[in-house]
Structure formats: C-alpha cells, structure tokens
Amino acid sequence: MKCVFSPQKRIQSRNPTFSAYKKAVKEMFQMIPISAEVEASSPDRCRTCAVVGNSVNLKKSHYGPLVDFQDVVIRMNQGRTKGFEADVGTRTTHHVMSYAPMKSKIKANKDLVMVLNPSFMRYVHEVWLQKKGLYPSTGFMALVLALHICDEVHVFGYGADSDGNWSHYWEELRNKKLKTGGHPGDTEYAMIKELDQHRIITFYRGW
Ligand code: C5P
C-alpha cells in the first residue's frame, strides 16, 4: 500500500480559486479505498511497525533483519532496498511520499493508494512540532502516522550527518549545503529522542 501526502500546495498554486481547490480535493478523495486496510486495534494482537527514514546513518548498521522482523514496514520518498538489504531490510508494506511531480495519468492500482487529509500535515505541524519550521518532513509525518496505526513503533534512519545535512544512505552527498530545508530538523530529531526516552517508540540511531 502507498500513502501519499496530499499535494495541497500544488492544487492551490495551479489554479488558486476555492472552487478549483474543492474540485481537485473531491477528485483526489474519490481515489481512496472505501474500507481502511488497517485492522482495528485489539488487546489480542500487537501490530509492530518499522518506520525507515532515509538517513545516511543506516549505512553499516546491519538493521536489515530487525526492520524485516516487524509486521508493517514503512519507507518513504526515494528510499530503496536493492543493494542495501543488510542495513535497511527487504520488505516494504507502505511507502509514504511527499510532493513529487507526476504525469497527469499514470498506470497504477488506485486501490493501493491512500491520500492523507491535508489537515494531518497541519495537525503534525501544530500539535507535535509547535509550528517550528515551515512544515514537517515526510519522515516525521510517517512517524506520527505510525504512532496512530501501530502498537509498537521501531524507528530507523533518522538523523542529519555531522554537517547538519540530511544525507541519504544510497548516495554521496555533493551539495554540502543541503541542510533540512523548510523542515524543522532539530526539533523533529529532539522529539524522536524524547519519544524514545519515554519508551513510546524505540529509536535505532545508526552509525
Ligand atoms: O530526504 P527524504 O525526504 O527522502 O528522507 C525521508 C525522511 O527521512 C525525511 O523526511 C526525514 O524525516 C528523514 N531523514 C532524516 N535524516 C536524514 C535523511 C532523512 O531524518 N539524513
């Protein structure tokens, strides 16, 4: 299954009228499956989740088996497994994506796509990050999503490199001034550590 965060900004900038916005949102929500595939929570079972960010700290971590061991494995954006299995695992049950330019028509199974309500992004920004930065990162939203749908959340692949850049595990960073853009990287990282300290999540810091 893929979760896609709503491209709200794009809808607004393409044709900034309220009726165009409403039409686009209606079309978007027609794509949502009628029944959610996520089971209701129950005292009889424990859904464990791995949330895998794209940090370079996954390199040489050997977290692969630990990631694959969880029921749900959430990856994001350009996160890939081929060639990195020992460190990031092989399974993917959900792939969360933020805004990416797309063709107007693509061949895909719409029943495997979920569009998260744009107000979820606002909720994460206001409630979890106290409005720090311009907007939350895909990874932080995926983590909050996991807290809502999982009984146990294992978090891998979060953390900037020593220069403060959000380097990825699959590439050598060329742009040394990447930083964390409009995302409040430090606040998000501090929140992840705090959640770990309170044993709400288990955070694997990598190498
Ligand atoms: O960079 P990208 O958006 O593909 O990475 C997915 C998520 O992983 C980010 O939104 C961020 O939350 C997290 N990340 C991180 N540290 C990095 C790279 C990514 O925390 N070095």
mmCIF file of C-alpha atoms and ligand atoms in Angstrom:
data_model
loop_
_atom_site.group_PDB
_atom_site.id
_atom_site.type_symbol
_atom_site.label_atom_id
_atom_site.label_comp_id
_atom_site.label_asym_id
_atom_site.label_seq_id
_atom_site.Cartn_x
_atom_site.Cartn_y
_atom_site.Cartn_z
ATOM 1 C CA MET A 1 0.000 0.000 0.000
ATOM 2 C CA LYS A 2 1.187 3.523 -0.652
ATOM 3 C CA CYS A 3 0.300 6.537 1.459
ATOM 4 C CA VAL A 4 0.622 9.826 -0.329
ATOM 5 C CA PHE A 5 0.502 13.143 1.424
ATOM 6 C CA SER A 6 -1.850 15.494 -0.320
ATOM 7 C CA PRO A 7 -0.164 17.879 -2.748
ATOM 8 C CA GLN A 8 -2.234 20.714 -1.290
ATOM 9 C CA LYS A 9 0.286 23.386 -2.224
ATOM 10 C CA ARG A 10 0.287 22.262 -5.842
ATOM 11 C CA ILE A 11 -3.507 22.284 -6.067
ATOM 12 C CA GLN A 12 -3.611 25.809 -4.755
ATOM 13 C CA SER A 13 -0.881 27.214 -6.929
ATOM 14 C CA ARG A 14 -2.087 25.567 -10.144
ATOM 15 C CA ASN A 15 -5.414 27.377 -10.057
ATOM 16 C CA PRO A 16 -5.852 29.382 -6.887
ATOM 17 C CA THR A 17 -9.651 29.535 -6.636
ATOM 18 C CA PHE A 18 -11.698 27.888 -3.935
ATOM 19 C CA SER A 19 -13.966 26.042 -6.398
ATOM 20 C CA ALA A 20 -10.932 24.622 -8.239
ATOM 21 C CA TYR A 21 -9.480 23.544 -4.919
ATOM 22 C CA LYS A 22 -12.757 21.843 -3.882
ATOM 23 C CA LYS A 23 -12.992 20.054 -7.247
ATOM 24 C CA ALA A 24 -9.409 18.808 -7.020
ATOM 25 C CA VAL A 25 -9.862 17.601 -3.446
ATOM 26 C CA LYS A 26 -13.110 15.809 -4.417
ATOM 27 C CA GLU A 27 -11.362 14.037 -7.293
ATOM 28 C CA MET A 28 -8.497 13.132 -5.032
ATOM 29 C CA PHE A 29 -10.729 11.659 -2.341
ATOM 30 C CA GLN A 30 -12.595 9.546 -4.915
ATOM 31 C CA MET A 31 -9.384 7.565 -5.180
ATOM 32 C CA ILE A 32 -9.449 6.492 -1.550
ATOM 33 C CA PRO A 33 -10.480 2.882 -0.918
ATOM 34 C CA ILE A 34 -13.817 2.597 0.896
ATOM 35 C CA SER A 35 -12.512 0.391 3.661
ATOM 36 C CA ALA A 36 -9.295 1.042 5.504
ATOM 37 C CA GLU A 37 -6.994 -1.968 5.422
ATOM 38 C CA VAL A 38 -5.679 -1.223 8.854
ATOM 39 C CA GLU A 39 -7.238 -3.537 11.409
ATOM 40 C CA ALA A 40 -8.957 -2.036 14.405
ATOM 41 C CA SER A 41 -6.815 -2.172 17.492
ATOM 42 C CA SER A 42 -7.455 -5.074 19.796
ATOM 43 C CA PRO A 43 -5.984 -6.313 23.071
ATOM 44 C CA ASP A 44 -5.473 -9.682 21.336
ATOM 45 C CA ARG A 45 -2.773 -8.643 18.980
ATOM 46 C CA CYS A 46 0.174 -6.313 18.699
ATOM 47 C CA ARG A 47 0.958 -4.700 15.364
ATOM 48 C CA THR A 48 4.657 -3.875 15.250
ATOM 49 C CA CYS A 49 5.943 -1.330 12.739
ATOM 50 C CA ALA A 50 9.314 -0.295 11.364
ATOM 51 C CA VAL A 51 9.466 3.294 10.142
ATOM 52 C CA VAL A 52 12.524 3.636 7.931
ATOM 53 C CA GLY A 53 13.783 7.148 7.180
ATOM 54 C CA ASN A 54 16.487 7.744 4.586
ATOM 55 C CA SER A 55 19.403 8.831 6.772
ATOM 56 C CA VAL A 56 22.987 8.007 5.916
ATOM 57 C CA ASN A 57 23.305 6.635 9.458
ATOM 58 C CA LEU A 58 21.752 3.383 8.176
ATOM 59 C CA LYS A 59 24.992 2.553 6.357
ATOM 60 C CA LYS A 60 26.780 -0.380 8.028
ATOM 61 C CA SER A 61 24.029 -0.516 10.662
ATOM 62 C CA HIS A 62 23.024 -4.146 9.949
ATOM 63 C CA TYR A 63 19.467 -3.232 10.919
ATOM 64 C CA GLY A 64 18.011 -5.164 7.957
ATOM 65 C CA PRO A 65 16.746 -8.241 9.858
ATOM 66 C CA LEU A 66 15.326 -6.043 12.633
ATOM 67 C CA VAL A 67 13.401 -3.979 10.077
ATOM 68 C CA ASP A 68 12.076 -7.056 8.264
ATOM 69 C CA PHE A 69 11.000 -8.636 11.547
ATOM 70 C CA GLN A 70 8.199 -6.054 12.070
ATOM 71 C CA ASP A 71 4.660 -6.619 10.698
ATOM 72 C CA VAL A 72 4.493 -3.282 8.901
ATOM 73 C CA VAL A 73 7.490 -1.713 7.152
ATOM 74 C CA ILE A 74 7.031 1.926 6.187
ATOM 75 C CA ARG A 75 9.536 3.513 3.788
ATOM 76 C CA MET A 76 9.473 6.897 2.158
ATOM 77 C CA ASN A 77 10.232 9.001 -0.905
ATOM 78 C CA GLN A 78 13.234 7.587 -2.766
ATOM 79 C CA GLY A 79 14.089 5.058 -0.066
ATOM 80 C CA ARG A 80 15.186 1.807 -1.712
ATOM 81 C CA THR A 81 16.276 -1.659 -0.592
ATOM 82 C CA LYS A 82 18.165 -3.179 -3.551
ATOM 83 C CA GLY A 83 21.851 -3.292 -2.727
ATOM 84 C CA PHE A 84 21.244 -2.155 0.876
ATOM 85 C CA GLU A 85 19.329 -5.161 2.243
ATOM 86 C CA ALA A 86 21.714 -5.863 5.137
ATOM 87 C CA ASP A 87 21.241 -2.353 6.509
ATOM 88 C CA VAL A 88 17.656 -1.448 5.570
ATOM 89 C CA GLY A 89 15.878 -4.781 5.071
ATOM 90 C CA THR A 90 13.952 -6.117 2.099
ATOM 91 C CA ARG A 91 10.248 -5.730 2.913
ATOM 92 C CA THR A 92 8.007 -2.714 2.302
ATOM 93 C CA THR A 93 4.312 -2.679 3.209
ATOM 94 C CA HIS A 94 3.716 1.081 2.982
ATOM 95 C CA HIS A 95 5.557 3.737 1.004
ATOM 96 C CA VAL A 96 4.909 7.314 2.089
ATOM 97 C CA MET A 97 5.581 10.042 -0.435
ATOM 98 C CA SER A 98 5.509 13.811 -0.297
ATOM 99 C CA TYR A 99 5.062 16.088 -3.269
ATOM 100 C CA ALA A 100 6.683 14.838 -6.439
ATOM 101 C CA PRO A 101 5.953 15.984 -9.997
ATOM 102 C CA MET A 102 3.818 13.340 -11.696
ATOM 103 C CA LYS A 103 2.386 12.746 -15.125
ATOM 104 C CA SER A 104 -1.285 13.687 -15.386
ATOM 105 C CA LYS A 105 -2.080 9.991 -15.970
ATOM 106 C CA ILE A 106 -0.204 7.033 -14.583
ATOM 107 C CA LYS A 107 -0.987 3.334 -14.779
ATOM 108 C CA ALA A 108 -1.376 2.151 -11.207
ATOM 109 C CA ASN A 109 -3.805 0.337 -8.945
ATOM 110 C CA LYS A 110 -5.726 3.145 -7.292
ATOM 111 C CA ASP A 111 -6.904 0.793 -4.544
ATOM 112 C CA LEU A 112 -3.359 0.701 -3.270
ATOM 113 C CA VAL A 113 -3.132 4.457 -2.887
ATOM 114 C CA MET A 114 -4.258 6.425 0.123
ATOM 115 C CA VAL A 115 -4.267 10.199 0.239
ATOM 116 C CA LEU A 116 -3.833 11.596 3.695
ATOM 117 C CA ASN A 117 -6.041 14.531 4.532
ATOM 118 C CA PRO A 118 -4.050 17.784 4.300
ATOM 119 C CA SER A 119 -5.188 18.634 7.800
ATOM 120 C CA PHE A 120 -2.990 15.774 9.047
ATOM 121 C CA MET A 121 0.057 17.791 7.997
ATOM 122 C CA ARG A 122 -1.295 20.808 9.849
ATOM 123 C CA TYR A 123 -2.023 18.667 12.920
ATOM 124 C CA VAL A 124 1.546 17.316 12.963
ATOM 125 C CA HIS A 125 2.985 20.814 12.484
ATOM 126 C CA GLU A 126 0.864 22.457 15.155
ATOM 127 C CA VAL A 127 0.477 19.757 17.778
ATOM 128 C CA TRP A 128 3.714 17.777 17.503
ATOM 129 C CA LEU A 129 6.153 20.446 16.350
ATOM 130 C CA GLN A 130 4.608 23.584 17.865
ATOM 131 C CA LYS A 131 4.689 25.208 14.414
ATOM 132 C CA LYS A 132 8.507 25.119 14.225
ATOM 133 C CA GLY A 133 9.877 25.400 10.673
ATOM 134 C CA LEU A 134 7.679 25.775 7.620
ATOM 135 C CA TYR A 135 6.233 22.258 7.608
ATOM 136 C CA PRO A 136 7.024 18.772 8.896
ATOM 137 C CA SER A 137 9.213 16.390 6.936
ATOM 138 C CA THR A 138 7.739 13.349 5.207
ATOM 139 C CA GLY A 139 9.610 11.204 7.686
ATOM 140 C CA PHE A 140 8.179 12.926 10.727
ATOM 141 C CA MET A 141 4.645 12.674 9.346
ATOM 142 C CA ALA A 142 5.216 8.991 8.628
ATOM 143 C CA LEU A 143 6.349 8.527 12.209
ATOM 144 C CA VAL A 144 3.231 10.203 13.634
ATOM 145 C CA LEU A 145 1.111 8.131 11.248
ATOM 146 C CA ALA A 146 2.806 5.012 12.628
ATOM 147 C CA LEU A 147 2.035 6.098 16.187
ATOM 148 C CA HIS A 148 -1.637 6.148 15.178
ATOM 149 C CA ILE A 149 -1.771 2.774 13.422
ATOM 150 C CA CYS A 150 0.826 0.654 15.237
ATOM 151 C CA ASP A 151 1.002 -0.813 18.703
ATOM 152 C CA GLU A 152 4.804 -0.792 18.713
ATOM 153 C CA VAL A 153 6.921 1.611 16.636
ATOM 154 C CA HIS A 154 10.576 0.944 15.745
ATOM 155 C CA VAL A 155 12.292 3.926 14.151
ATOM 156 C CA PHE A 156 15.337 3.685 11.862
ATOM 157 C CA GLY A 157 17.153 6.058 9.518
ATOM 158 C CA TYR A 158 16.573 9.450 11.125
ATOM 159 C CA GLY A 159 19.303 11.995 11.792
ATOM 160 C CA ALA A 160 21.391 14.531 9.926
ATOM 161 C CA ASP A 161 25.086 13.927 9.186
ATOM 162 C CA SER A 162 27.870 15.702 11.084
ATOM 163 C CA ASP A 163 27.465 18.799 8.846
ATOM 164 C CA GLY A 164 23.757 19.028 9.577
ATOM 165 C CA ASN A 165 22.727 17.766 6.140
ATOM 166 C CA TRP A 166 20.013 15.212 5.555
ATOM 167 C CA SER A 167 22.297 12.841 3.631
ATOM 168 C CA HIS A 168 20.833 9.617 2.247
ATOM 169 C CA TYR A 169 22.176 6.095 2.709
ATOM 170 C CA TRP A 170 22.317 5.369 -1.023
ATOM 171 C CA GLU A 171 24.384 8.339 -2.223
ATOM 172 C CA GLU A 172 27.430 10.504 -1.617
ATOM 173 C CA LEU A 173 26.251 13.997 -0.798
ATOM 174 C CA ARG A 174 27.506 16.538 -3.335
ATOM 175 C CA ASN A 175 25.540 19.568 -2.154
ATOM 176 C CA LYS A 176 27.089 20.200 1.275
ATOM 177 C CA LYS A 177 24.580 22.959 1.952
ATOM 178 C CA LEU A 178 21.509 20.761 1.782
ATOM 179 C CA LYS A 179 20.594 21.098 5.485
ATOM 180 C CA THR A 180 16.986 20.279 6.282
ATOM 181 C CA GLY A 181 15.279 22.953 4.168
ATOM 182 C CA GLY A 182 11.954 24.226 5.474
ATOM 183 C CA HIS A 183 11.681 21.249 7.805
ATOM 184 C CA PRO A 184 12.464 21.782 11.499
ATOM 185 C CA GLY A 185 15.142 19.047 11.505
ATOM 186 C CA ASP A 186 16.487 19.756 15.004
ATOM 187 C CA THR A 187 13.022 19.905 16.571
ATOM 188 C CA GLU A 188 11.995 16.681 14.856
ATOM 189 C CA TYR A 189 15.158 14.897 15.983
ATOM 190 C CA ALA A 190 14.739 16.160 19.560
ATOM 191 C CA MET A 191 11.142 14.927 19.551
ATOM 192 C CA ILE A 192 12.211 11.484 18.275
ATOM 193 C CA LYS A 193 14.760 11.227 21.105
ATOM 194 C CA GLU A 194 12.164 12.340 23.648
ATOM 195 C CA LEU A 195 9.647 9.736 22.423
ATOM 196 C CA ASP A 196 12.395 7.131 22.728
ATOM 197 C CA GLN A 197 13.281 8.250 26.270
ATOM 198 C CA HIS A 198 9.623 7.898 27.250
ATOM 199 C CA ARG A 199 9.548 4.444 25.592
ATOM 200 C CA ILE A 200 6.762 5.474 23.245
ATOM 201 C CA ILE A 201 8.955 4.440 20.311
ATOM 202 C CA THR A 202 12.236 2.542 20.018
ATOM 203 C CA PHE A 203 14.794 4.636 18.173
ATOM 204 C CA TYR A 204 17.773 2.992 16.462
ATOM 205 C CA ARG A 205 20.333 5.756 15.924
ATOM 206 C CA GLY A 206 22.506 4.052 13.328
ATOM 207 C CA TRP A 207 26.203 4.702 12.764
HETATM 208 O O1 C5P B 1 15.252 13.064 2.348
HETATM 209 P P1 C5P B 1 13.975 12.278 2.318
HETATM 210 O O2 C5P B 1 12.759 13.144 2.412
HETATM 211 O O3 C5P B 1 13.905 11.334 1.192
HETATM 212 O O4 C5P B 1 14.028 11.371 3.637
HETATM 213 C C1 C5P B 1 12.882 10.816 4.207
HETATM 214 C C2 C5P B 1 12.795 11.255 5.661
HETATM 215 O O5 C5P B 1 13.856 10.667 6.419
HETATM 216 C C3 C5P B 1 12.944 12.750 5.846
HETATM 217 O O6 C5P B 1 11.704 13.380 5.614
HETATM 218 C C4 C5P B 1 13.452 12.852 7.271
HETATM 219 O O7 C5P B 1 12.371 12.791 8.182
HETATM 220 C C5 C5P B 1 14.289 11.585 7.433
HETATM 221 N N1 C5P B 1 15.726 11.821 7.241
HETATM 222 C C6 C5P B 1 16.499 12.108 8.364
HETATM 223 N N2 C5P B 1 17.867 12.267 8.223
HETATM 224 C C7 C5P B 1 18.450 12.142 7.032
HETATM 225 C C8 C5P B 1 17.674 11.871 5.875
HETATM 226 C C9 C5P B 1 16.308 11.723 6.016
HETATM 227 O O8 C5P B 1 15.994 12.227 9.479
HETATM 228 N N3 C5P B 1 19.786 12.255 6.958
#
